[in-house]
Amino acid sequence: GSEMCIRDRPGALFHFDGTSWTLYNKWNSGLPYNFIATLAFDSNNILWVSARHDDNIVGREYGGGLTRFDGTTWTTYNIDNSPIPSNSLLDIHVDGNDNIWMGTIGGGLAKFDGSTAWKVYDVLNSGLGYNTVSKVLIDNANSIWLAHSTPSNGISVADLSRIDEPVSDASTLRVKGRITVYPNPAHEYLNIIPPRINSSPMHVSTYDLTGRLICTRSLPANQEEYRLSLACLLYTSPSP
């Protein structure tokens, strides 16, 4: 039968193997706390989980960091024993290469290859808009989308194949054959450059991070660039 893990805030972690249930908590396992904030599995069925402080105290130095469980051994990475930038994680996403991407409180975006290599992206060394990342999503075009903790901080998006390149303007984001989205980060407006000028209207659908359709807009034909207001998702003509 299929297996699943369920986080229970603040009761700890439950595992169901199709027949029986197993409870994991800080007393009978390597979990540092019982308050499970987020979890994900890689292709080898290894669990990556983050536990928040049991009193729900958040901040760079609070929380359990990142915990790995292979079914036998528990290993925790925190700011004292690894390059992870924050012990408070809000989201964990595993990409197709089994890299672990972590949205943190106050530490930006962290990447871990699951072995030894770490990379941290923050407002000082990248185009990240804010150092608290609440959601991480990688789409089929190999772009990483990051939601920040408040609406005023907008979203950040980057092409994973170019994430280590500096982002300064629209020209640096142009990719042949792909739709270009900028600026990174976006606050009030999101600009869209299609890979070619369309002779017919272009339709843009907006989804939230749960996959729910928010709206679909029809954009005029024969435009080199489009601008969407993030406040109301309305089209406006870009300034000359």
Tab-separated table of C-alpha atoms in Angstrom:
chain	number	residue	atom	x	y	z
A	1	GLY	CA	0.000	0.000	0.000
A	2	SER	CA	0.967	3.660	-0.296
A	3	GLU	CA	2.706	5.509	2.502
A	4	MET	CA	2.190	9.020	3.764
A	5	CYS	CA	3.355	11.389	6.449
A	6	ILE	CA	1.065	13.884	8.126
A	7	ARG	CA	2.190	16.916	10.075
A	8	ASP	CA	0.094	17.696	13.114
A	9	ARG	CA	0.676	21.107	14.646
A	10	PRO	CA	1.608	21.032	17.465
A	11	GLY	CA	1.289	17.280	17.980
A	12	ALA	CA	4.274	16.065	15.892
A	13	LEU	CA	4.552	13.784	12.856
A	14	PHE	CA	2.435	10.766	11.906
A	15	HIS	CA	3.473	8.087	9.394
A	16	PHE	CA	0.999	5.699	7.778
A	17	ASP	CA	2.350	2.728	5.791
A	18	GLY	CA	-1.033	1.611	4.496
A	19	THR	CA	-1.743	-0.572	7.516
A	20	SER	CA	-0.507	1.016	10.717
A	21	TRP	CA	0.301	4.431	12.121
A	22	THR	CA	3.553	5.567	13.751
A	23	LEU	CA	3.878	8.728	15.799
A	24	TYR	CA	7.179	10.619	15.824
A	25	ASN	CA	7.846	13.391	18.307
A	26	LYS	CA	10.795	15.008	20.085
A	27	TRP	CA	10.761	12.314	22.786
A	28	ASN	CA	10.936	9.199	20.606
A	29	SER	CA	12.803	10.456	17.517
A	30	GLY	CA	15.362	12.951	16.277
A	31	LEU	CA	12.781	15.708	15.806
A	32	PRO	CA	13.981	18.799	17.702
A	33	TYR	CA	10.431	20.065	18.339
A	34	ASN	CA	6.864	18.804	18.008
A	35	PHE	CA	5.486	21.756	16.016
A	36	ILE	CA	5.840	20.618	12.375
A	37	ALA	CA	6.006	23.608	10.042
A	38	THR	CA	6.633	22.024	6.624
A	39	LEU	CA	7.851	18.808	5.024
A	40	ALA	CA	8.735	17.252	1.662
A	41	PHE	CA	10.101	13.997	0.213
A	42	ASP	CA	12.876	13.585	-2.351
A	43	SER	CA	12.982	10.905	-5.083
A	44	ASN	CA	14.694	8.465	-2.703
A	45	ASN	CA	11.773	8.729	-0.268
A	46	ILE	CA	13.904	10.628	2.223
A	47	LEU	CA	11.872	12.955	4.407
A	48	TRP	CA	12.951	16.570	4.828
A	49	VAL	CA	11.072	18.318	7.597
A	50	SER	CA	11.260	21.497	9.628
A	51	ALA	CA	9.960	21.772	13.176
A	52	ARG	CA	9.088	25.134	14.700
A	53	HIS	CA	9.721	26.049	18.319
A	54	ASP	CA	6.988	24.459	20.473
A	55	ASP	CA	5.975	27.868	21.805
A	56	ASN	CA	5.609	29.095	18.177
A	57	ILE	CA	8.497	31.524	18.616
A	58	VAL	CA	9.906	32.403	15.221
A	59	GLY	CA	13.109	34.069	14.141
A	60	ARG	CA	16.474	33.205	12.679
A	61	GLU	CA	17.777	31.641	15.902
A	62	TYR	CA	14.513	29.898	16.892
A	63	GLY	CA	13.183	26.622	15.540
A	64	GLY	CA	14.563	23.265	14.523
A	65	GLY	CA	16.212	24.051	11.201
A	66	LEU	CA	16.116	21.260	8.604
A	67	THR	CA	15.782	17.609	9.650
A	68	ARG	CA	16.496	14.626	7.373
A	69	PHE	CA	14.981	11.191	8.028
A	70	ASP	CA	15.824	8.186	5.844
A	71	GLY	CA	13.594	5.771	7.751
A	72	THR	CA	16.315	4.926	10.239
A	73	THR	CA	18.550	7.884	11.000
A	74	TRP	CA	17.604	11.442	11.921
A	75	THR	CA	19.980	14.307	11.033
A	76	THR	CA	19.297	17.963	11.837
A	77	TYR	CA	20.976	20.954	10.188
A	78	ASN	CA	20.789	24.263	12.048
A	79	ILE	CA	22.661	27.564	12.248
A	80	ASP	CA	25.130	26.086	14.732
A	81	ASN	CA	26.278	23.098	12.676
A	82	SER	CA	25.678	24.074	9.031
A	83	PRO	CA	25.476	27.061	6.631
A	84	ILE	CA	21.657	27.133	6.834
A	85	PRO	CA	20.788	30.836	7.297
A	86	SER	CA	17.824	30.448	9.656
A	87	ASN	CA	16.395	27.852	12.027
A	88	SER	CA	12.834	28.910	11.126
A	89	LEU	CA	11.691	27.474	7.798
A	90	LEU	CA	8.330	28.265	6.224
A	91	ASP	CA	8.474	26.014	3.162
A	92	ILE	CA	10.536	23.151	1.717
A	93	HIS	CA	10.540	22.262	-1.988
A	94	VAL	CA	12.532	19.425	-3.628
A	95	ASP	CA	13.430	19.936	-7.295
A	96	GLY	CA	13.958	17.322	-10.009
A	97	ASN	CA	17.618	16.945	-9.078
A	98	ASP	CA	16.794	16.364	-5.399
A	99	ASN	CA	18.064	19.781	-4.357
A	100	ILE	CA	16.327	20.993	-1.221
A	101	TRP	CA	15.032	24.580	-1.471
A	102	MET	CA	14.017	26.277	1.755
A	103	GLY	CA	12.034	29.444	2.352
A	104	THR	CA	13.234	30.900	5.633
A	105	ILE	CA	12.318	33.554	8.151
A	106	GLY	CA	14.927	36.282	7.924
A	107	GLY	CA	17.527	34.214	6.061
A	108	GLY	CA	16.323	34.393	2.465
A	109	LEU	CA	16.229	31.348	0.197
A	110	ALA	CA	18.505	28.396	0.949
A	111	LYS	CA	19.528	25.555	-1.366
A	112	PHE	CA	21.051	22.262	-0.163
A	113	ASP	CA	22.133	19.389	-2.388
A	114	GLY	CA	21.358	16.904	0.379
A	115	SER	CA	25.008	16.152	0.980
A	116	THR	CA	27.522	18.958	1.526
A	117	ALA	CA	26.832	21.906	-0.791
A	118	TRP	CA	24.836	24.901	0.429
A	119	LYS	CA	23.880	28.140	-1.315
A	120	VAL	CA	22.028	31.063	0.239
A	121	TYR	CA	20.245	33.800	-1.744
A	122	ASP	CA	19.294	36.993	0.074
A	123	VAL	CA	18.630	40.671	-0.641
A	124	LEU	CA	22.348	41.462	-0.617
A	125	ASN	CA	23.661	38.862	-3.063
A	126	SER	CA	20.729	38.297	-5.427
A	127	GLY	CA	17.539	39.762	-6.808
A	128	LEU	CA	15.512	38.423	-3.883
A	129	GLY	CA	12.975	40.995	-2.773
A	130	TYR	CA	12.747	40.146	0.922
A	131	ASN	CA	14.593	37.839	3.292
A	132	THR	CA	11.480	36.051	4.536
A	133	VAL	CA	10.199	33.532	1.978
A	134	SER	CA	6.860	31.919	2.785
A	135	LYS	CA	6.360	29.733	-0.303
A	136	VAL	CA	8.648	28.097	-2.872
A	137	LEU	CA	7.402	26.764	-6.209
A	138	ILE	CA	9.325	25.525	-9.268
A	139	ASP	CA	7.338	25.427	-12.502
A	140	ASN	CA	7.723	23.293	-15.631
A	141	ALA	CA	9.807	26.005	-17.317
A	142	ASN	CA	12.465	25.664	-14.582
A	143	SER	CA	11.625	28.977	-12.976
A	144	ILE	CA	11.504	29.332	-9.206
A	145	TRP	CA	8.695	31.447	-7.736
A	146	LEU	CA	8.945	32.807	-4.217
A	147	ALA	CA	6.173	34.385	-2.170
A	148	HIS	CA	7.194	36.772	0.577
A	149	SER	CA	5.617	37.170	3.981
A	150	THR	CA	3.490	40.265	3.301
A	151	PRO	CA	1.708	41.546	0.168
A	152	SER	CA	3.819	44.713	0.169
A	153	ASN	CA	6.930	42.615	-0.395
A	154	GLY	CA	5.508	41.005	-3.525
A	155	ILE	CA	6.997	37.965	-5.203
A	156	SER	CA	10.401	37.054	-6.577
A	157	VAL	CA	11.002	34.860	-9.634
A	158	ALA	CA	14.178	33.565	-11.250
A	159	ASP	CA	15.235	31.204	-14.020
A	160	LEU	CA	17.061	28.393	-12.196
A	161	SER	CA	19.553	28.025	-15.029
A	162	ARG	CA	20.543	31.672	-14.483
A	163	ILE	CA	19.800	32.180	-10.816
A	164	ASP	CA	23.421	32.960	-10.001
A	165	GLU	CA	23.595	35.726	-12.618
A	166	PRO	CA	22.951	39.330	-11.530
A	167	VAL	CA	19.491	40.637	-12.433
A	168	SER	CA	19.307	44.305	-13.320
A	169	ASP	CA	16.773	44.977	-16.072
A	170	ALA	CA	14.478	43.392	-18.627
A	171	SER	CA	17.257	42.776	-21.161
A	172	THR	CA	19.088	40.423	-18.778
A	173	LEU	CA	15.928	38.339	-18.396
A	174	ARG	CA	15.175	37.800	-22.076
A	175	VAL	CA	15.265	34.107	-22.980
A	176	LYS	CA	14.687	33.044	-26.559
A	177	GLY	CA	11.479	31.063	-26.983
A	178	ARG	CA	10.209	31.826	-23.474
A	179	ILE	CA	7.927	34.361	-21.900
A	180	THR	CA	9.925	36.905	-19.893
A	181	VAL	CA	8.584	38.110	-16.545
A	182	TYR	CA	10.165	41.011	-14.642
A	183	PRO	CA	11.044	42.861	-12.402
A	184	ASN	CA	12.516	40.564	-9.823
A	185	PRO	CA	11.164	41.177	-7.222
A	186	ALA	CA	7.714	42.437	-8.239
A	187	HIS	CA	5.776	44.774	-5.972
A	188	GLU	CA	3.121	46.837	-7.779
A	189	TYR	CA	3.466	45.728	-11.406
A	190	LEU	CA	4.587	42.624	-13.253
A	191	ASN	CA	5.848	43.080	-16.807
A	192	ILE	CA	5.446	40.309	-19.382
A	193	ILE	CA	7.411	40.103	-22.645
A	194	PRO	CA	6.170	37.365	-24.997
A	195	PRO	CA	8.768	35.468	-27.054
A	196	ARG	CA	7.225	37.025	-30.165
A	197	ILE	CA	4.626	39.663	-30.970
A	198	ASN	CA	1.263	37.944	-31.170
A	199	SER	CA	-1.198	38.833	-33.904
A	200	SER	CA	-4.059	37.693	-31.682
A	201	PRO	CA	-4.873	38.465	-28.041
A	202	MET	CA	-2.829	36.674	-25.400
A	203	HIS	CA	-4.546	35.060	-22.432
A	204	VAL	CA	-2.844	35.097	-19.032
A	205	SER	CA	-4.139	32.968	-16.163
A	206	THR	CA	-3.197	33.685	-12.556
A	207	TYR	CA	-3.074	30.953	-9.910
A	208	ASP	CA	-2.364	31.051	-6.209
A	209	LEU	CA	0.238	28.757	-4.625
A	210	THR	CA	-2.348	26.039	-3.983
A	211	GLY	CA	-3.062	25.789	-7.724
A	212	ARG	CA	-6.429	27.572	-7.497
A	213	LEU	CA	-7.288	29.701	-10.524
A	214	ILE	CA	-7.647	33.358	-9.507
A	215	CYS	CA	-8.499	34.913	-12.847
A	216	THR	CA	-7.822	34.852	-16.588
A	217	ARG	CA	-7.153	38.042	-18.538
A	218	SER	CA	-7.166	38.683	-22.276
A	219	LEU	CA	-4.316	40.983	-23.305
A	220	PRO	CA	-4.359	42.994	-26.562
A	221	ALA	CA	-2.696	41.735	-29.716
A	222	ASN	CA	0.400	43.246	-31.346
A	223	GLN	CA	2.084	44.350	-28.145
A	224	GLU	CA	5.805	43.950	-27.430
A	225	GLU	CA	5.254	44.134	-23.688
A	226	TYR	CA	2.418	43.900	-21.182
A	227	ARG	CA	2.088	45.200	-17.640
A	228	LEU	CA	-0.143	43.653	-14.994
A	229	SER	CA	-1.075	45.371	-11.772
A	230	LEU	CA	-0.517	42.970	-8.877
A	231	ALA	CA	-3.077	44.857	-6.799
A	232	CYS	CA	-6.033	44.150	-9.060
A	233	LEU	CA	-4.465	42.052	-11.830
A	234	LEU	CA	-5.549	44.566	-14.453
A	235	TYR	CA	-3.698	45.305	-17.688
A	236	THR	CA	-2.165	48.753	-18.196
A	237	SER	CA	-0.057	49.992	-21.111
A	238	PRO	CA	3.666	50.147	-20.207
A	239	SER	CA	5.224	53.589	-20.182
A	240	PRO	CA	7.148	54.482	-23.339
